[in-house]
Structure formats: structure tokens, C-alpha cells
Amino acid sequence: STGSGDGWPETVSLVVWGIDTIKTLGEAPAQAFAMLGVEPYPDRTGEVNQLRVIPLSELGRPRIDVVIATSGVFRDMFPATLDLLDRAVHLVAALDESDEDNYLRKHCRETATELGISVDEAATRVFSSLQGRYGTGVSHTVEASAWDSDTDLGEIYLRRQGHAYGAMQGREAVRLLRAAMARVEVSFQNIDGAEQSLADNDDYLDHLGGMTAAVAAASGGRRPRVLTADNYSARAKVRDLDEAIRLESRTRMLNPKWYEAMLSHGFQGVHEVASRLSNTYGWSATTGAVDGWIFSAAAQTFLFDSELRDRMVALNPAAVRAMADTLAEARDRELWQPDASESDRLDEVRDDLDDHLEGVA
């Protein structure tokens, strides 16, 4: 549900990756088909290229409008699946069902009127980057501090991911993606393995974070509910993003067992700690889902504790300075509101780190 007590979300945006699809035997595409109320099945040769519309009486709920945003790897590896997803969307959009039973049809008719296009064109829901390009550009923009608001980040996502696949074969379709994203109530991505979590690298924030920022940009500032599913065990659990980030921060970045293990690897270990903090900041920039206490705890642990800071500086001073800069940027962009003593202490530490890097006694 949307979490607001209003029942089913009308529109869900779904991140679909290539390697994850291989590892899970197609779980994310299957989720898209399920939301639409469509069942793929094989032809007589065994190739899965047929579609069955599940009757509403059997489905037991409305058909969800699903916006499918794939990685470049998925786009390249699974063109037949892109086509099947696109066919499923258009099949559902053309059904003679009520707005209460078929949210996709409802929204396609609204978009067709708003944009002056056909209902069939308005049913475009399968998007990715231009052929030959990979990533959404959002994480690089965050890293370069080349943005003013999450609207800027969302616009970058819309431009990079605004190419339609299936029947449209990669044609530019930014306005169709924008129209679809404007209605998204829930953004979702599967986390398919324990070895790579939300802040281990910037790929998740590039796609799911960028998608969330795109919803805000397209809708005039409204952020969707953001969900993840750790589906790599039999006890899979769906979590809100803020809960998932709290759990990950406690068990990894702020966990002495984790960061001490990282420091045992010397230079690269300190880099990994700094990278995790940077990616956590990226989640705050794109989704606003990072609690302020996480930044405060990171500052207290890695910068304000002089003994630990000195150990890290001895191993990789530039990475420690990068951590201080990340926290300062979070503060300056008002993504973190430290108290006056925290803010002053952060500035003092940054000055000390500057002196160290510049060789000032």
C-alpha cells in the first residue's frame, strides 16, 4: 500500500537491473507483470513470448500503473524482455475496464488529453538511457556538488533515462517519462545480495535515488514513498528507505567491527569508510531519507574522536578530509542540522586537516 491508509498505490516506479535479473531469475520483471495483472507464458517452442491478462475476478485488486526504468546493462542484455514488458503495458492500457480497476488505463487517458497525444503513445512505460550510455548521471552530479536542489538532480535523471524501449526502440521520450513520473506514489528496487548494500557503492542512489528525485521534479516537489526489498534470503523483507538506511548505518558504517575491519586494510580501508559516508550523503541529497543523527554519529566517530581520526589520517589523510567535506556540505545544504558546538568542531577539524595536508606544523 501507499502507507497512507488509502489502499493500493495507483502508480509504482520500478528499477530493473540486468545482473540482478540473472541472479534472481527475473524477479523484477515478474514484479512488473504482476502489478499489471499480466502473466507471461511460453509458446509451443518454449520461448516465453505470450501474455495472458489475468481477469479482475482472479486478480482481486486494481491493475497498478508501473513505470519501468532499467539499467543500461538490462537494456543491452534483455531486449526481448523489454519488448514483452512494453507489450504488456499496452495490452493493459487498451482493456475495457473502469478507472477504479485499471489505474494504467486511467492515467494513459489523462496523459493523452494533457499532452495532446494518442492513448497508445501515452501508454509508454519502459524507459532507459540512450543506447551506449550507462547510469543516470545523478550520482556523479552529487559527487561533483553540481546541483542546487533535488529538482536539479531529478531533471538530470529525466533527461538521461528519457528514452523509451519496446516498440519505440530507444526514441527520446522525456515528456512521456515526466508525465508518468509525476503520478508515482511509490518507488521501489530489489536488493538482491548481502554483499552489496545501499551505501556500498553509488549505483543504488544513482538509480533509485535519481528516480525519487525525478518524481519530485516531475510532480512539483512531492516525494514518493521509497521501498526496498532485501530478497536475497527466504525471509525477504520490504523496508522503507529511511528504515533501511538506519539499519545499514548501524550495522556497517557506525559499527566498530565493520570500520575496524576496514582500517585493517590501510589506505583503501579508509577510502571505503569515506565512500560509504559519501553515498549516505547522496541518499540524503536525492531522497531526504537520512536521519540527522547518522551524520552526527559519523562526525563524532570518525572526526571528533581524535584518537581514531589520527589513526585514519596516518593511513589516508585525503579520505579523512573528504569525510569532513561531505559532512560540511550536508550541513551547508541543510540536509543535516548540527548544533552550534558540532558545527564549530567540524570547522576546527577541517582546518586541522588542511594544515596536515599542507604540511603546516
Coordinates of C-alpha atoms in Angstrom, one line a residue:
S1 CA 0.0 0.0 0.0
T2 CA 1.0 3.7 -0.1
G3 CA 1.4 3.7 3.6
S4 CA -1.3 6.4 3.9
G5 CA -4.1 4.0 4.6
D6 CA -5.6 4.7 1.2
G7 CA -5.1 1.2 -0.2
W8 CA -3.3 0.3 -3.3
P9 CA -0.9 2.9 -4.9
E10 CA -2.0 3.9 -8.3
T11 CA 1.5 4.2 -9.8
V12 CA 4.7 2.5 -8.8
S13 CA 8.1 3.2 -10.4
L14 CA 10.4 0.2 -10.5
V15 CA 14.2 -0.1 -11.0
V16 CA 15.2 -3.1 -13.1
W17 CA 18.8 -4.1 -13.3
G18 CA 20.5 -6.7 -15.6
I19 CA 22.8 -8.7 -13.3
D20 CA 20.1 -8.8 -10.6
T21 CA 17.6 -10.2 -13.1
I22 CA 20.0 -13.0 -13.9
K23 CA 20.7 -13.7 -10.2
T24 CA 17.0 -13.8 -9.3
L25 CA 15.8 -15.5 -12.4
G26 CA 13.8 -12.5 -13.5
E27 CA 12.2 -11.3 -10.2
A28 CA 12.0 -7.6 -11.1
P29 CA 10.3 -8.1 -14.5
A30 CA 8.0 -10.6 -12.8
Q31 CA 7.0 -7.9 -10.3
A32 CA 6.1 -5.5 -13.1
F33 CA 4.0 -8.1 -14.8
A34 CA 2.3 -8.9 -11.5
M35 CA 1.4 -5.3 -10.8
L36 CA -0.1 -5.0 -14.3
G37 CA -2.1 -8.2 -13.8
V38 CA -0.5 -10.0 -16.7
E39 CA 1.0 -13.4 -16.9
P40 CA 3.7 -14.3 -19.4
Y41 CA 3.8 -17.8 -20.7
P42 CA 5.8 -19.8 -23.3
D43 CA 4.8 -20.7 -26.8
R44 CA 5.0 -24.2 -28.2
T45 CA 8.8 -23.9 -28.7
G46 CA 9.3 -23.0 -25.0
E47 CA 10.1 -19.3 -25.6
V48 CA 8.3 -17.0 -23.1
N49 CA 6.7 -14.5 -25.5
Q50 CA 3.0 -14.9 -24.9
L51 CA 0.8 -12.8 -22.5
R52 CA -2.3 -13.7 -20.6
V53 CA -4.4 -11.0 -19.0
I54 CA -5.4 -12.1 -15.5
P55 CA -9.1 -11.4 -15.1
L56 CA -10.0 -8.9 -12.4
S57 CA -12.1 -11.5 -10.6
E58 CA -8.9 -13.6 -10.3
L59 CA -6.6 -10.7 -9.6
G60 CA -8.6 -9.4 -6.7
R61 CA -7.3 -5.9 -6.9
P62 CA -6.8 -3.0 -9.3
R63 CA -4.2 -3.1 -12.1
I64 CA -1.3 -0.9 -11.0
D65 CA 0.3 1.6 -13.3
V66 CA 4.0 0.7 -13.3
V67 CA 6.8 2.9 -14.7
I68 CA 9.8 0.6 -15.5
A69 CA 13.2 2.2 -15.5
T70 CA 16.0 -0.2 -16.5
S71 CA 19.8 0.0 -16.3
G72 CA 21.8 0.1 -19.5
V73 CA 23.0 -3.4 -18.8
F74 CA 19.4 -4.7 -18.7
R75 CA 18.6 -2.8 -21.8
D76 CA 21.5 -4.5 -23.6
M77 CA 21.1 -8.0 -22.2
F78 CA 17.3 -8.4 -22.4
P79 CA 15.8 -6.7 -25.4
A80 CA 13.1 -9.4 -25.7
T81 CA 12.1 -8.8 -22.1
L82 CA 11.9 -5.0 -22.8
D83 CA 9.6 -5.8 -25.7
L84 CA 7.4 -8.2 -23.6
L85 CA 7.1 -5.6 -20.9
D86 CA 6.1 -2.9 -23.4
R87 CA 3.5 -5.2 -25.0
A88 CA 2.1 -6.0 -21.5
V89 CA 1.7 -2.3 -20.7
H90 CA -0.1 -1.5 -24.0
L91 CA -2.3 -4.6 -23.6
V92 CA -3.5 -3.5 -20.2
A93 CA -3.9 0.2 -21.3
A94 CA -6.3 -1.0 -24.0
L95 CA -8.5 -3.1 -21.8
D96 CA -12.2 -2.0 -21.4
E97 CA -12.1 -1.6 -17.6
S98 CA -13.1 1.1 -15.2
D99 CA -10.7 3.7 -13.8
E100 CA -11.2 2.1 -10.4
D101 CA -10.0 -1.2 -11.7
N102 CA -7.3 -0.2 -14.1
Y103 CA -5.1 2.7 -13.0
L104 CA -2.8 2.4 -16.1
R105 CA -5.7 2.9 -18.5
K106 CA -7.0 5.8 -16.3
H107 CA -3.6 7.6 -16.4
C108 CA -3.0 7.0 -20.1
R109 CA -6.2 8.6 -21.0
E110 CA -5.4 11.6 -18.7
T111 CA -1.9 12.0 -20.2
A112 CA -3.2 11.7 -23.7
T113 CA -5.6 14.6 -23.0
E114 CA -2.9 16.7 -21.2
L115 CA -0.2 16.2 -23.9
G116 CA -2.5 16.0 -27.0
I117 CA -1.2 12.6 -28.0
S118 CA -2.8 9.2 -28.6
V119 CA -3.6 6.9 -25.7
D120 CA -1.3 4.3 -27.2
E121 CA 1.7 6.8 -27.1
A122 CA 0.7 7.8 -23.6
A123 CA 1.0 4.2 -22.5
T124 CA 4.8 4.3 -22.9
R125 CA 6.2 2.9 -19.6
V126 CA 9.5 1.2 -20.4
F127 CA 12.5 3.6 -20.2
S128 CA 16.3 3.5 -20.1
S129 CA 19.2 5.6 -21.1
L130 CA 20.3 6.1 -24.7
Q131 CA 21.9 3.1 -26.4
G132 CA 25.6 3.0 -25.5
R133 CA 25.1 5.0 -22.3
Y134 CA 25.1 3.7 -18.7
G135 CA 24.0 5.2 -15.5
T136 CA 21.7 8.2 -14.8
G137 CA 24.3 10.8 -14.1
V138 CA 22.8 11.6 -10.8
S139 CA 25.5 10.2 -8.5
H140 CA 28.2 11.9 -10.5
T141 CA 26.4 15.2 -10.2
V142 CA 26.0 14.8 -6.4
E143 CA 29.7 13.9 -6.1
A144 CA 30.7 17.0 -8.1
S145 CA 28.4 19.2 -6.0
A146 CA 27.0 20.5 -9.3
W147 CA 23.4 20.9 -8.2
D148 CA 21.2 23.3 -6.2
S149 CA 18.2 21.2 -5.3
D150 CA 16.8 17.7 -5.7
T151 CA 14.8 19.2 -8.7
D152 CA 18.1 19.6 -10.5
L153 CA 19.0 16.0 -9.8
G154 CA 15.6 14.9 -10.9
E155 CA 15.9 16.8 -14.2
I156 CA 19.2 15.1 -14.9
Y157 CA 17.6 11.7 -14.4
L158 CA 14.7 12.6 -16.6
R159 CA 17.0 13.6 -19.4
R160 CA 19.3 10.6 -19.1
Q161 CA 16.6 8.0 -18.7
G162 CA 14.1 9.6 -21.0
H163 CA 14.4 7.1 -23.8
A164 CA 11.5 4.6 -24.5
Y165 CA 12.1 1.0 -25.3
G166 CA 10.0 -1.8 -26.8
A167 CA 8.1 -0.5 -29.8
M168 CA 9.8 2.9 -29.6
Q169 CA 13.3 1.3 -29.8
G170 CA 15.1 3.9 -27.7
R171 CA 13.5 7.1 -29.1
E172 CA 13.7 10.2 -27.0
A173 CA 10.6 10.4 -24.7
V174 CA 11.4 12.8 -21.9
R175 CA 8.0 14.3 -21.7
L176 CA 6.4 10.9 -21.5
L177 CA 8.7 9.9 -18.7
R178 CA 8.0 13.1 -16.9
A179 CA 4.2 12.6 -17.2
A180 CA 4.5 9.1 -15.9
M181 CA 6.8 10.1 -13.0
A182 CA 4.5 12.9 -11.9
R183 CA 2.0 10.3 -10.8
V184 CA 4.3 7.9 -9.0
E185 CA 3.3 7.3 -5.4
V186 CA 5.9 4.5 -4.6
S187 CA 9.4 4.0 -5.9
F188 CA 10.9 0.5 -5.5
Q189 CA 14.0 -1.5 -6.0
N190 CA 15.1 -5.0 -5.0
I191 CA 18.4 -5.5 -3.1
D192 CA 19.4 -8.9 -4.4
G193 CA 22.6 -9.6 -2.4
A194 CA 24.1 -9.0 1.0
E195 CA 27.5 -8.4 -0.5
Q196 CA 26.4 -5.0 -2.0
S197 CA 24.2 -2.8 0.1
L198 CA 22.6 0.6 -0.4
A199 CA 25.7 2.6 0.5
D200 CA 28.4 0.2 -0.6
N201 CA 28.6 2.0 -4.0
D202 CA 26.7 4.8 -5.7
D203 CA 24.7 2.6 -8.2
Y204 CA 21.7 2.3 -6.0
L205 CA 21.4 6.0 -5.3
D206 CA 22.1 6.7 -9.0
H207 CA 19.0 4.8 -10.0
L208 CA 16.6 4.6 -7.1
G209 CA 17.7 7.9 -5.6
G210 CA 17.7 9.5 -9.0
M211 CA 14.2 8.1 -9.7
T212 CA 12.9 9.5 -6.4
A213 CA 14.3 12.9 -7.3
A214 CA 12.7 12.7 -10.7
V215 CA 9.3 12.1 -9.2
A216 CA 9.8 15.3 -7.1
A217 CA 10.9 17.2 -10.2
A218 CA 8.0 16.0 -12.3
S219 CA 5.4 16.4 -9.6
G220 CA 6.3 19.9 -8.3
G221 CA 8.2 18.8 -5.2
R222 CA 6.2 15.8 -4.0
R223 CA 8.4 12.9 -2.9
P224 CA 7.1 9.3 -3.2
R225 CA 7.3 6.6 -0.6
V226 CA 10.6 4.7 -1.3
L227 CA 10.8 1.0 -0.6
T228 CA 13.5 -1.6 -1.0
A229 CA 13.3 -5.4 -0.6
D230 CA 16.2 -7.5 0.6
N231 CA 15.2 -10.5 -1.4
Y232 CA 18.4 -12.5 -1.1
S233 CA 17.1 -14.9 1.6
A234 CA 14.0 -16.9 2.3
R235 CA 13.0 -14.2 4.8
A236 CA 12.8 -11.4 2.4
K237 CA 11.6 -8.1 3.9
V238 CA 10.3 -4.9 2.4
R239 CA 11.5 -1.8 4.1
D240 CA 11.0 1.9 3.8
L241 CA 14.2 3.5 2.6
D242 CA 14.8 5.6 5.7
E243 CA 14.5 2.4 7.8
A244 CA 16.9 0.5 5.5
I245 CA 19.5 3.3 5.7
R246 CA 19.2 3.4 9.5
L247 CA 19.7 -0.3 9.7
E248 CA 22.7 -0.2 7.3
S249 CA 24.3 2.7 9.1
R250 CA 24.1 1.0 12.5
T251 CA 25.3 -2.4 11.2
R252 CA 28.1 -1.1 8.9
M253 CA 29.4 2.4 8.8
L254 CA 28.9 3.1 12.5
N255 CA 29.6 -0.4 13.7
P256 CA 33.1 -0.7 15.3
K257 CA 33.5 -4.2 14.0
W258 CA 32.9 -3.0 10.4
Y259 CA 35.1 0.1 10.4
E260 CA 37.9 -1.5 12.4
A261 CA 37.9 -4.3 9.8
M262 CA 38.1 -1.6 7.1
L263 CA 41.0 0.1 8.8
S264 CA 42.9 -3.1 8.9
H265 CA 43.2 -2.7 5.1
G266 CA 45.1 0.6 5.4
F267 CA 44.7 3.2 2.8
Q268 CA 41.9 1.5 0.8
G269 CA 40.0 0.7 4.0
V270 CA 39.8 4.4 5.0
H271 CA 38.7 5.2 1.4
E272 CA 35.9 2.7 1.8
V273 CA 34.7 4.4 5.0
A274 CA 34.7 7.8 3.3
S275 CA 33.0 6.3 0.3
R276 CA 30.2 4.9 2.4
L277 CA 29.7 8.3 4.1
S278 CA 29.6 10.0 0.7
N279 CA 27.0 7.6 -0.6
T280 CA 24.9 8.0 2.5
Y281 CA 25.0 11.7 1.9
G282 CA 23.9 11.0 -1.7
W283 CA 20.8 9.3 -0.4
S284 CA 20.0 12.4 1.6
A285 CA 20.5 14.6 -1.4
T286 CA 18.2 12.6 -3.7
T287 CA 15.6 11.4 -1.3
G288 CA 15.9 13.2 2.1
A289 CA 15.7 9.8 3.8
V290 CA 18.8 10.1 6.0
D291 CA 18.2 11.0 9.7
G292 CA 20.4 13.8 11.0
W293 CA 21.7 11.6 13.9
I294 CA 23.5 9.5 11.3
F295 CA 25.6 12.4 10.2
S296 CA 26.2 13.5 13.8
A297 CA 27.3 9.9 14.8
A298 CA 29.6 9.8 11.8
A299 CA 31.2 13.1 12.8
Q300 CA 31.6 12.0 16.4
T301 CA 33.0 8.7 15.5
F302 CA 35.4 9.5 12.7
L303 CA 36.3 13.2 13.2
F304 CA 35.7 14.3 16.7
D305 CA 37.4 11.2 18.3
S306 CA 41.0 12.4 17.9
E307 CA 42.5 9.0 18.5
L308 CA 40.5 7.3 15.7
R309 CA 40.9 10.3 13.5
D310 CA 44.7 10.3 13.9
R311 CA 44.8 6.6 13.0
M312 CA 42.8 7.3 9.9
V313 CA 44.8 10.3 8.9
A314 CA 48.0 8.3 9.2
L315 CA 46.6 5.8 6.7
N316 CA 44.8 8.1 4.2
P317 CA 44.6 11.8 5.1
A318 CA 42.8 12.8 1.9
A319 CA 39.9 10.4 2.6
V320 CA 39.5 11.8 6.1
R321 CA 39.4 15.3 4.7
A322 CA 36.8 14.1 2.2
M323 CA 34.7 12.9 5.0
A324 CA 34.9 16.3 6.7
D325 CA 33.9 18.0 3.4
T326 CA 31.0 15.6 3.0
L327 CA 29.6 16.5 6.4
A328 CA 30.2 20.2 5.8
E329 CA 28.3 20.0 2.6
A330 CA 25.4 18.2 4.3
R331 CA 25.4 21.0 6.8
D332 CA 25.6 23.8 4.3
R333 CA 22.8 22.4 2.2
E334 CA 20.7 22.0 5.4
L335 CA 20.5 18.2 4.9
W336 CA 22.0 18.0 8.4
Q337 CA 21.3 20.5 11.2
P338 CA 24.2 20.1 13.7
D339 CA 24.1 22.1 16.9
A340 CA 26.5 25.0 17.2
S341 CA 29.1 23.0 19.1
E342 CA 29.1 20.3 16.4
S343 CA 29.4 22.8 13.6
D344 CA 32.2 24.7 15.2
R345 CA 34.1 21.4 16.0
L346 CA 33.7 20.3 12.4
D347 CA 35.2 23.5 11.1
E348 CA 38.1 23.1 13.6
V349 CA 38.8 19.6 12.4
R350 CA 38.7 20.7 8.7
D351 CA 41.2 23.4 9.5
D352 CA 43.5 20.9 11.3
L353 CA 43.2 18.5 8.3
D354 CA 44.1 21.3 5.9
D355 CA 47.2 22.1 8.0
H356 CA 48.2 18.4 7.9
L357 CA 47.7 18.1 4.2
E358 CA 49.7 21.3 3.5
G359 CA 52.5 20.3 5.9
V360 CA 51.9 23.1 8.4
A361 CA 53.4 22.3 11.7

